[in-house]
């Protein structure tokens, strides 16, 4: 049989192990019988027949030749010298027909410059490129998907739109960047999806999107296509303008710390979680009445395990759906600002859970974490530790901090577990940790990450509070980076908290014997 592609490439496509299916599928100009010709190839595992429909000539129907029984088709058009937009008329083995645009007919969206910045760890708006983004290309609506998985053999986007079949939407590998990308036409917001990843050892598994803006609630773990732009109209312009011109360390601060899932549950409805709107109705007046200046929310990013209180994050860019939709969180923050209350968010860049759908072993390798458990696993918490020396990992985290400040108007980040980041021997005994290049126990890569994160946040969002939850005597935690410090504006005084609570737990008649707890703290 005569066709324009090798048997090996066809085999790689139908077995879903081609590194760049766009090199084979879609439109290509080739030399055919001594003439420049257009060839269009398609792969649809359930197809019995496929016809090619030029978009500007709907009356023309080109039959495609089935050159592999598993659904590989080709049409050679010797008279065509240019690439044109087209649709595929697919008839499956049951006789059901559908007409759709070919995802392999669209050019890459993520630019070489985007990939360069990401590889350098300096693409602070990478959340606009990776993840899922509804858009139009040449008036064709659809969703662009992109994920970083440099060690994968193949990555596919799967969802209800392709029956969770990883053969259907195999993604393009963008060179040495490790980014995989595809634009899937004619799907939109609300679609459930994951990435099906084939590791180099042949294992195939599903992962949620690290950059998804919305996701399902446990026990379900799929990501959800969601567009943040235009969802909520902010009214806090006065607050934001004032914040940008204020030095927060020179203002009185009184913070009410709250776990949204525990505060005043709705008992009459099976003790369910309150919604963001219910919190706004009840929490804001309460906090304002007793005189607090800020509400500090324990982590509200997507997390699989309720008892973790949100400190084991699986979706860093997705507010948990336990309490409502993203725009309802925006409304909560907006209403806080309207009542002159700032909102601080607990942020967890120190570690992440081992859940199968999350970041661990993401592409069949230790991608976000260290490979050596003496560096990559937290002995006390049973979680994984970020590899801060990898540029793309630092970029993921720093861009996430900026994301919350920009998209949700958060007024401060209380950075959790800073001590566990700073010390290589945190929670470890002799022989259970690896010294740095100078033989010390300081995590130099984490120090650089913290300094970069604080510097970028203070540059782009003046007036925002960066608070370290740090329990040791590390010097210069709240000293500016240019003066040799870590760059935080504040340090969460763990010793004071412990000592004051210890003092308050004493019977009042005995407290006079424990005043030293107050002065020591």
Coordinates of C-alpha atoms in Angstrom, one line a residue:
X1 CA 0.0 0.0 0.0
X2 CA 1.3 3.4 -0.9
X3 CA 1.3 6.2 1.7
X4 CA 3.5 9.0 2.8
X5 CA 4.4 8.1 6.3
X6 CA 6.6 5.2 7.6
X7 CA 5.2 2.1 9.2
X8 CA 7.2 2.8 12.4
X9 CA 5.7 6.3 12.9
X10 CA 2.2 4.9 12.3
X11 CA 2.9 2.2 14.9
X12 CA 4.1 4.9 17.4
X13 CA 0.9 6.9 16.9
X14 CA -1.5 4.0 17.3
X15 CA 0.4 2.7 20.3
X16 CA 0.4 6.2 21.7
X17 CA 4.1 6.5 22.3
X18 CA 5.1 9.2 19.8
X19 CA 7.1 12.0 21.3
X20 CA 5.6 14.6 18.9
X21 CA 2.4 13.3 17.2
X22 CA 2.1 16.7 15.4
X23 CA 5.1 15.7 13.2
X24 CA 2.9 13.0 11.8
X25 CA -0.8 14.0 12.3
X26 CA -2.5 17.0 10.8
X27 CA -1.6 18.9 7.6
X28 CA 1.9 18.7 6.1
X29 CA 3.4 19.9 2.8
X30 CA 5.4 17.1 1.2
X31 CA 7.0 16.1 -2.1
X32 CA 4.7 13.6 -3.6
X33 CA 5.6 12.0 -7.0
X34 CA 7.9 15.0 -7.7
X35 CA 5.3 17.6 -6.9
X36 CA 4.7 19.7 -3.8
X37 CA 1.5 18.4 -2.3
X38 CA -0.6 18.6 0.9
X39 CA -1.1 15.5 3.0
X40 CA -3.5 15.4 6.0
X41 CA -3.4 12.6 8.4
X42 CA -5.8 11.7 11.2
X43 CA -6.0 9.1 14.0
X44 CA -9.3 8.2 15.5
X45 CA -9.4 4.8 17.2
X46 CA -13.1 4.3 16.8
X47 CA -13.4 5.5 13.2
X48 CA -14.5 3.4 10.3
X49 CA -14.6 6.2 7.8
X50 CA -13.2 9.8 7.8
X51 CA -14.0 12.6 5.2
X52 CA -12.1 15.8 5.0
X53 CA -14.2 19.0 4.8
X54 CA -12.4 22.2 3.8
X55 CA -13.8 25.1 5.9
X56 CA -14.1 27.5 2.9
X57 CA -15.6 24.8 0.6
X58 CA -18.3 23.0 2.7
X59 CA -19.6 21.4 -0.5
X60 CA -16.4 19.4 -1.0
X61 CA -15.8 16.1 0.8
X62 CA -12.4 14.4 0.4
X63 CA -12.4 10.7 1.5
X64 CA -9.4 9.8 3.7
X65 CA -7.7 6.4 3.2
X66 CA -7.6 4.1 6.2
X67 CA -4.0 2.8 6.2
X68 CA -4.0 1.1 9.6
X69 CA -6.9 -0.9 11.1
X70 CA -6.6 0.8 14.5
X71 CA -7.9 4.1 13.0
X72 CA -5.0 5.8 11.1
X73 CA -6.2 7.7 8.0
X74 CA -4.5 9.8 5.3
X75 CA -5.5 12.0 2.4
X76 CA -3.0 13.2 -0.2
X77 CA -4.1 16.3 -2.1
X78 CA -1.7 16.8 -5.0
X79 CA -3.6 19.9 -6.3
X80 CA -3.2 21.7 -2.9
X81 CA 0.0 23.7 -2.4
X82 CA -1.0 25.4 0.9
X83 CA -2.4 24.4 4.3
X84 CA -6.0 25.3 4.9
X85 CA -8.5 25.1 7.8
X86 CA -10.7 22.0 7.7
X87 CA -13.0 19.7 9.6
X88 CA -13.2 16.0 9.9
X89 CA -16.4 14.1 9.3
X90 CA -15.9 10.9 11.3
X91 CA -18.1 7.9 11.1
X92 CA -17.5 5.2 13.8
X93 CA -17.9 1.5 13.7
X94 CA -21.5 1.8 15.0
X95 CA -22.4 4.2 12.1
X96 CA -22.6 7.3 14.4
X97 CA -21.2 10.4 12.7
X98 CA -19.6 13.5 14.1
X99 CA -18.0 16.6 12.6
X100 CA -15.1 18.3 14.4
X101 CA -12.0 20.4 13.8
X102 CA -8.7 18.6 13.9
X103 CA -6.6 19.4 17.0
X104 CA -3.5 18.6 15.0
X105 CA -4.1 21.4 12.5
X106 CA -3.3 24.1 15.1
X107 CA 0.1 25.7 15.6
X108 CA 1.9 25.9 19.0
X109 CA 0.6 28.6 21.4
X110 CA 3.4 28.7 24.0
X111 CA 6.2 30.8 22.5
X112 CA 9.9 30.1 22.6
X113 CA 10.4 33.1 24.9
X114 CA 7.8 31.7 27.3
X115 CA 9.7 28.5 27.4
X116 CA 13.0 30.3 28.0
X117 CA 11.7 32.3 30.9
X118 CA 10.2 29.2 32.5
X119 CA 13.4 27.3 32.1
X120 CA 15.2 30.2 33.8
X121 CA 12.6 30.2 36.7
X122 CA 11.5 33.8 35.9
X123 CA 8.2 33.4 34.1
X124 CA 6.0 35.0 36.8
X125 CA 2.9 34.7 34.7
X126 CA 3.4 31.0 33.8
X127 CA -0.1 30.3 35.1
X128 CA -1.4 32.1 31.9
X129 CA 0.5 29.6 29.7
X130 CA 0.4 26.2 31.5
X131 CA -2.9 24.7 32.7
X132 CA -6.1 24.9 30.8
X133 CA -7.3 28.0 29.1
X134 CA -10.5 28.5 27.0
X135 CA -9.8 30.6 23.9
X136 CA -10.5 31.1 20.2
X137 CA -8.0 30.4 17.4
X138 CA -9.0 31.6 14.0
X139 CA -12.6 31.9 15.3
X140 CA -12.6 28.3 16.4
X141 CA -13.5 28.0 20.1
X142 CA -11.7 25.5 22.3
X143 CA -9.3 24.9 25.2
X144 CA -5.5 25.0 25.3
X145 CA -3.9 22.5 27.6
X146 CA -0.3 22.6 28.6
X147 CA 1.7 20.7 31.3
X148 CA 5.4 20.4 32.3
X149 CA 6.5 16.7 32.2
X150 CA 10.0 16.6 30.8
X151 CA 10.7 12.9 31.5
X152 CA 7.4 11.5 30.1
X153 CA 7.4 9.3 27.0
X154 CA 4.0 10.6 26.1
X155 CA 1.3 12.9 27.6
X156 CA -2.3 13.0 26.6
X157 CA -5.2 15.2 27.7
X158 CA -8.2 13.0 28.7
X159 CA -11.7 13.7 29.8
X160 CA -15.4 13.0 29.1
X161 CA -14.9 14.7 25.7
X162 CA -12.7 11.8 24.5
X163 CA -14.1 9.0 26.9
X164 CA -10.9 9.3 28.9
X165 CA -9.0 7.6 26.1
X166 CA -5.3 8.6 26.1
X167 CA -4.9 7.7 22.4
X168 CA -7.2 10.4 21.1
X169 CA -5.5 13.7 22.2
X170 CA -1.8 13.0 22.4
X171 CA 0.0 16.2 23.1
X172 CA 2.9 18.0 21.4
X173 CA 6.3 18.0 23.1
X174 CA 7.8 21.5 22.8
X175 CA 11.4 20.6 22.4
X176 CA 13.8 20.7 25.4
X177 CA 11.4 22.7 27.6
X178 CA 9.6 19.6 28.8
X179 CA 6.3 21.3 28.1
X180 CA 3.5 19.4 26.4
X181 CA 0.7 21.2 24.7
X182 CA -2.5 20.8 22.7
X183 CA -5.5 22.9 21.6
X184 CA -8.7 20.9 21.7
X185 CA -11.4 22.5 19.6
X186 CA -15.1 22.8 20.5
X187 CA -14.9 22.0 24.2
X188 CA -15.2 24.7 26.9
X189 CA -15.5 25.7 30.5
X190 CA -16.6 23.1 32.9
X191 CA -15.0 20.1 31.3
X192 CA -13.4 17.6 33.6
X193 CA -9.9 16.5 32.6
X194 CA -6.6 15.0 33.7
X195 CA -3.3 14.3 32.0
X196 CA -2.6 10.7 31.1
X197 CA 1.2 10.2 31.3
X198 CA 3.2 7.3 29.9
X199 CA 6.5 7.0 31.8
X200 CA 9.7 5.8 30.1
X201 CA 9.3 2.5 31.9
X202 CA 6.0 2.0 30.2
X203 CA 3.8 2.8 33.2
X204 CA 0.6 4.8 32.4
X205 CA -1.1 6.9 35.0
X206 CA -3.4 9.9 35.5
X207 CA -2.4 13.2 37.1
X208 CA -4.4 16.3 37.9
X209 CA -3.3 19.6 36.4
X210 CA -0.8 21.4 38.7
X211 CA -2.0 24.7 37.2
X212 CA -5.7 24.1 37.2
X213 CA -7.9 27.0 38.5
X214 CA -10.6 24.7 39.8
X215 CA -10.9 21.1 40.7
X216 CA -13.3 18.5 42.1
X217 CA -13.8 17.8 45.8
X218 CA -12.5 14.6 47.3
X219 CA -12.9 11.7 46.8
X220 CA -13.0 12.9 43.1
X221 CA -9.7 14.3 41.8
X222 CA -10.2 15.6 38.3
X223 CA -9.3 19.2 37.2
X224 CA -12.0 21.5 35.8
X225 CA -11.5 23.8 32.9
X226 CA -12.3 27.3 34.4
X227 CA -11.8 30.8 33.2
X228 CA -11.2 33.4 36.0
X229 CA -11.4 36.5 33.8
X230 CA -14.7 38.3 34.0
X231 CA -16.1 36.1 36.7
X232 CA -16.2 38.8 39.3
X233 CA -16.3 42.6 39.2
X234 CA -14.1 43.9 42.1
X235 CA -15.2 47.0 44.1
X236 CA -12.2 47.3 46.4
X237 CA -10.2 49.9 44.3
X238 CA -9.9 52.3 47.3
X239 CA -8.5 49.5 49.5
X240 CA -6.0 48.3 46.9
X241 CA -4.8 51.8 46.2
X242 CA -4.3 52.5 49.9
X243 CA -2.6 49.2 50.5
X244 CA 0.0 49.9 47.8
X245 CA 1.0 53.1 49.5
X246 CA 1.1 51.7 53.1
X247 CA 4.0 50.3 55.0
X248 CA 2.3 47.3 56.8
X249 CA 5.0 47.0 59.5
X250 CA 4.2 50.5 60.6
X251 CA 0.5 49.9 61.2
X252 CA -1.3 48.2 64.1
X253 CA -2.2 44.6 63.2
X254 CA -4.5 42.2 65.0
X255 CA -5.1 38.9 63.2
X256 CA -8.1 36.5 63.5
X257 CA -6.9 33.1 62.4
X258 CA -9.6 30.8 61.1
X259 CA -10.1 27.4 59.4
X260 CA -12.9 28.0 57.0
X261 CA -14.1 24.4 57.3
X262 CA -14.4 24.4 61.1
X263 CA -15.9 27.9 61.7
X264 CA -19.6 27.7 62.4
X265 CA -20.6 24.6 60.4
X266 CA -24.2 24.4 59.3
X267 CA -25.4 21.8 61.8
X268 CA -29.0 21.6 60.5
X269 CA -27.6 20.4 57.1
X270 CA -25.6 17.4 58.2
X271 CA -23.0 19.6 59.8
X272 CA -21.7 20.7 56.3
X273 CA -19.0 23.2 55.6
X274 CA -20.0 26.9 55.4
X275 CA -19.8 28.5 51.9
X276 CA -17.6 31.5 51.2
X277 CA -20.8 33.6 51.1
X278 CA -22.0 32.3 54.4
X279 CA -18.6 33.1 55.9
X280 CA -18.9 36.6 54.5
X281 CA -22.3 37.0 56.1
X282 CA -21.3 35.8 59.5
X283 CA -17.5 35.9 59.9
X284 CA -16.9 39.5 58.7
X285 CA -19.3 41.2 61.2
X286 CA -17.9 39.0 64.0
X287 CA -14.3 39.9 63.3
X288 CA -15.1 43.6 62.8
X289 CA -17.1 43.8 66.0
X290 CA -14.3 42.4 68.2
X291 CA -11.7 44.7 66.6
X292 CA -9.5 42.6 64.4
X293 CA -7.8 44.2 61.4
X294 CA -7.1 41.0 59.4
X295 CA -8.6 37.5 58.8
X296 CA -6.0 34.8 58.3
X297 CA -7.4 31.8 56.4
X298 CA -5.8 28.5 56.9
X299 CA -4.9 27.0 53.5
X300 CA -7.8 27.1 51.1
X301 CA -6.0 25.6 48.0
X302 CA -7.3 22.3 46.8
X303 CA -6.4 19.4 49.2
X304 CA -7.5 15.8 49.3
X305 CA -7.5 15.2 53.1
X306 CA -9.9 17.1 55.4
X307 CA -8.0 16.5 58.6
X308 CA -4.9 18.1 57.1
X309 CA -6.7 21.5 57.5
X310 CA -5.4 22.3 54.0
X311 CA -1.7 21.9 54.8
X312 CA -1.3 19.1 52.3
X313 CA -2.0 20.9 49.0
X314 CA -2.6 19.1 45.7
X315 CA -3.9 22.0 43.7
X316 CA -1.9 25.2 44.3
X317 CA -3.9 27.3 41.8
X318 CA -7.3 26.0 42.7
X319 CA -9.3 27.3 45.7
X320 CA -10.9 24.2 47.3
X321 CA -14.5 23.7 46.0
X322 CA -15.6 22.6 49.5
X323 CA -16.7 26.2 50.2
X324 CA -17.8 27.3 46.8
X325 CA -16.6 28.5 43.4
X326 CA -13.5 30.7 42.8
X327 CA -15.6 33.9 42.2
X328 CA -17.3 33.4 45.6
X329 CA -13.9 33.5 47.3
X330 CA -13.2 36.7 45.3
X331 CA -16.5 38.1 46.7
X332 CA -15.5 37.1 50.2
X333 CA -12.2 39.0 50.0
X334 CA -13.9 42.0 48.3
X335 CA -16.5 42.2 51.2
X336 CA -13.7 42.0 53.7
X337 CA -12.0 44.9 52.1
X338 CA -15.2 46.9 52.0
X339 CA -15.3 46.5 55.8
X340 CA -11.6 47.5 56.1
X341 CA -10.5 44.0 57.0
X342 CA -7.4 42.5 55.3
X343 CA -7.1 38.9 54.2
X344 CA -4.0 36.8 54.9
X345 CA -3.6 33.4 53.4
X346 CA -1.6 30.5 54.8
X347 CA 0.6 29.4 51.9
X348 CA 2.4 26.0 51.9
X349 CA 5.6 25.9 49.7
X350 CA 7.4 23.6 52.1
X351 CA 6.0 20.2 51.2
X352 CA 3.2 18.4 49.3
X353 CA 1.3 15.1 49.7
X354 CA 2.0 11.8 48.1
X355 CA -1.5 11.3 46.7
X356 CA -1.4 9.5 43.4
X357 CA -3.1 12.3 41.4
X358 CA -0.9 15.1 42.8
X359 CA 2.7 16.3 42.2
X360 CA 4.7 13.3 43.4
X361 CA 6.4 11.2 40.8
X362 CA 4.6 13.4 38.3
X363 CA 6.1 12.3 35.0
X364 CA 7.4 8.9 36.1
X365 CA 10.4 10.6 37.8
X366 CA 11.0 12.7 40.9
X367 CA 10.1 16.0 39.1
X368 CA 8.9 18.4 41.8
X369 CA 10.7 16.5 44.7
X370 CA 14.2 15.3 45.3
X371 CA 14.9 11.7 44.3
X372 CA 16.9 10.9 47.5
X373 CA 14.4 10.5 50.4
X374 CA 17.0 12.1 52.7
X375 CA 16.2 15.3 50.8
X376 CA 12.8 14.6 49.2
X377 CA 10.7 13.2 52.0
X378 CA 9.5 14.8 55.2
X379 CA 10.0 12.3 58.1
X380 CA 7.5 13.9 60.5
X381 CA 4.7 14.7 58.1
X382 CA 4.9 11.9 55.6
X383 CA 5.0 14.3 52.7
X384 CA 7.4 15.2 49.9
X385 CA 9.8 18.2 49.9
X386 CA 10.2 20.5 46.9
X387 CA 13.4 20.5 44.9
X388 CA 14.1 24.2 45.2
X389 CA 17.2 23.9 43.0
X390 CA 15.1 23.2 40.0
X391 CA 14.2 26.4 38.2
X392 CA 10.8 25.3 37.0
X393 CA 9.8 24.2 40.5
X394 CA 10.8 27.6 41.9
X395 CA 8.9 29.2 39.1
X396 CA 5.8 27.1 39.9
X397 CA 5.8 28.3 43.5
X398 CA 6.7 31.9 43.1
X399 CA 4.1 32.4 40.3
X400 CA 1.6 30.8 42.6
X401 CA 2.3 33.4 45.3
X402 CA 1.8 36.2 42.8
X403 CA -1.3 34.4 41.5
X404 CA -3.1 34.6 44.8
X405 CA -2.1 38.3 45.3
X406 CA -3.3 39.3 41.9
X407 CA -6.3 37.2 41.1
X408 CA -7.8 37.1 44.6
X409 CA -6.5 40.4 46.0
X410 CA -5.0 38.6 49.0
X411 CA -3.2 41.1 51.4
X412 CA -0.6 38.8 52.8
X413 CA 0.9 35.3 52.8
X414 CA 1.8 33.5 56.0
X415 CA 4.4 31.1 54.7
X416 CA 4.1 27.8 56.5
X417 CA 6.9 25.6 57.6
X418 CA 9.8 27.9 56.9
X419 CA 12.1 26.2 59.4
X420 CA 11.6 22.8 57.6
X421 CA 12.7 24.5 54.4
X422 CA 15.8 26.2 55.9
X423 CA 17.4 23.2 57.5
X424 CA 18.4 20.0 55.7
X425 CA 18.4 18.1 59.0
X426 CA 15.0 19.3 60.1
X427 CA 13.3 16.3 61.9
X428 CA 16.2 14.0 61.0
X429 CA 18.8 12.2 63.0
X430 CA 22.5 11.6 62.2
X431 CA 22.9 9.9 58.8
X432 CA 19.4 10.8 57.7
X433 CA 20.3 14.0 55.9
X434 CA 22.7 15.2 53.2
X435 CA 24.9 18.2 54.0
X436 CA 25.1 21.2 51.6
X437 CA 28.2 21.8 49.5
X438 CA 29.9 23.5 52.4
X439 CA 29.2 20.6 54.8
X440 CA 26.5 22.6 56.7
X441 CA 22.8 21.9 57.4
X442 CA 21.5 25.0 55.7
X443 CA 19.3 24.3 52.6
X444 CA 21.0 26.9 50.4
X445 CA 18.6 26.3 47.5
X446 CA 15.6 26.9 49.8
X447 CA 17.2 30.1 51.1
X448 CA 17.7 31.4 47.5
X449 CA 14.0 30.5 46.7
X450 CA 12.7 32.3 49.8
X451 CA 14.8 35.4 48.9
X452 CA 13.6 35.4 45.3
X453 CA 10.0 34.9 46.3
X454 CA 10.0 37.7 48.8
X455 CA 11.9 40.1 46.5
X456 CA 9.5 39.5 43.6
X457 CA 6.4 39.9 45.8
X458 CA 7.5 43.1 47.4
X459 CA 8.5 44.5 44.0
X460 CA 5.2 43.7 42.3
X461 CA 2.8 44.1 45.2
X462 CA 4.0 46.8 47.6
X463 CA 2.1 46.9 50.9
X464 CA 1.6 43.1 51.0
X465 CA 2.6 41.3 54.1
X466 CA 5.0 38.3 53.8
X467 CA 5.0 36.5 57.1
X468 CA 7.4 33.6 58.1
X469 CA 6.1 30.9 60.3
X470 CA 9.6 30.1 61.6
X471 CA 10.4 28.4 64.9
X472 CA 14.2 28.7 65.1
X473 CA 16.8 31.4 65.7
X474 CA 17.7 31.8 62.0
X475 CA 19.2 35.3 61.7
X476 CA 17.7 38.0 59.6
X477 CA 14.3 36.4 58.8
X478 CA 12.5 39.8 58.6
X479 CA 15.5 41.7 57.3
X480 CA 15.4 42.9 53.6
X481 CA 17.3 40.8 51.1
X482 CA 19.6 43.6 50.1
X483 CA 20.7 43.8 53.8
X484 CA 21.5 40.0 53.9
X485 CA 18.1 38.8 55.3
X486 CA 15.5 36.5 54.0
X487 CA 13.2 39.3 53.0
X488 CA 10.1 38.6 55.1
X489 CA 8.3 41.6 56.5
X490 CA 7.2 39.7 59.6
X491 CA 8.0 36.7 61.6
X492 CA 5.4 34.5 63.3
X493 CA 6.6 34.3 66.8
X494 CA 6.1 30.6 67.6
X495 CA 7.8 30.9 71.0
X496 CA 5.6 33.7 72.1
X497 CA 2.5 31.8 71.0
X498 CA 3.6 28.7 72.9
X499 CA 4.6 30.6 76.1
X500 CA 1.5 32.8 76.2
X501 CA -0.9 29.9 75.7
X502 CA 1.0 28.0 78.4
X503 CA 0.5 31.0 80.7
X504 CA -3.2 31.4 79.9
X505 CA -3.8 27.7 80.6
X506 CA -2.8 28.1 84.2
X507 CA -5.5 28.7 86.9
X508 CA -5.7 32.5 87.3
X509 CA -4.8 32.2 91.0
X510 CA -1.4 30.6 90.0
X511 CA -0.5 32.8 87.1
X512 CA 1.6 35.2 89.3
X513 CA 4.1 32.3 89.5
X514 CA 4.4 32.1 85.7
X515 CA 4.9 35.7 84.6
X516 CA 8.3 34.7 83.3
X517 CA 6.5 32.9 80.5
X518 CA 5.3 36.2 79.2
X519 CA 8.6 38.0 79.4
X520 CA 10.5 35.0 78.0
X521 CA 8.1 34.8 75.0

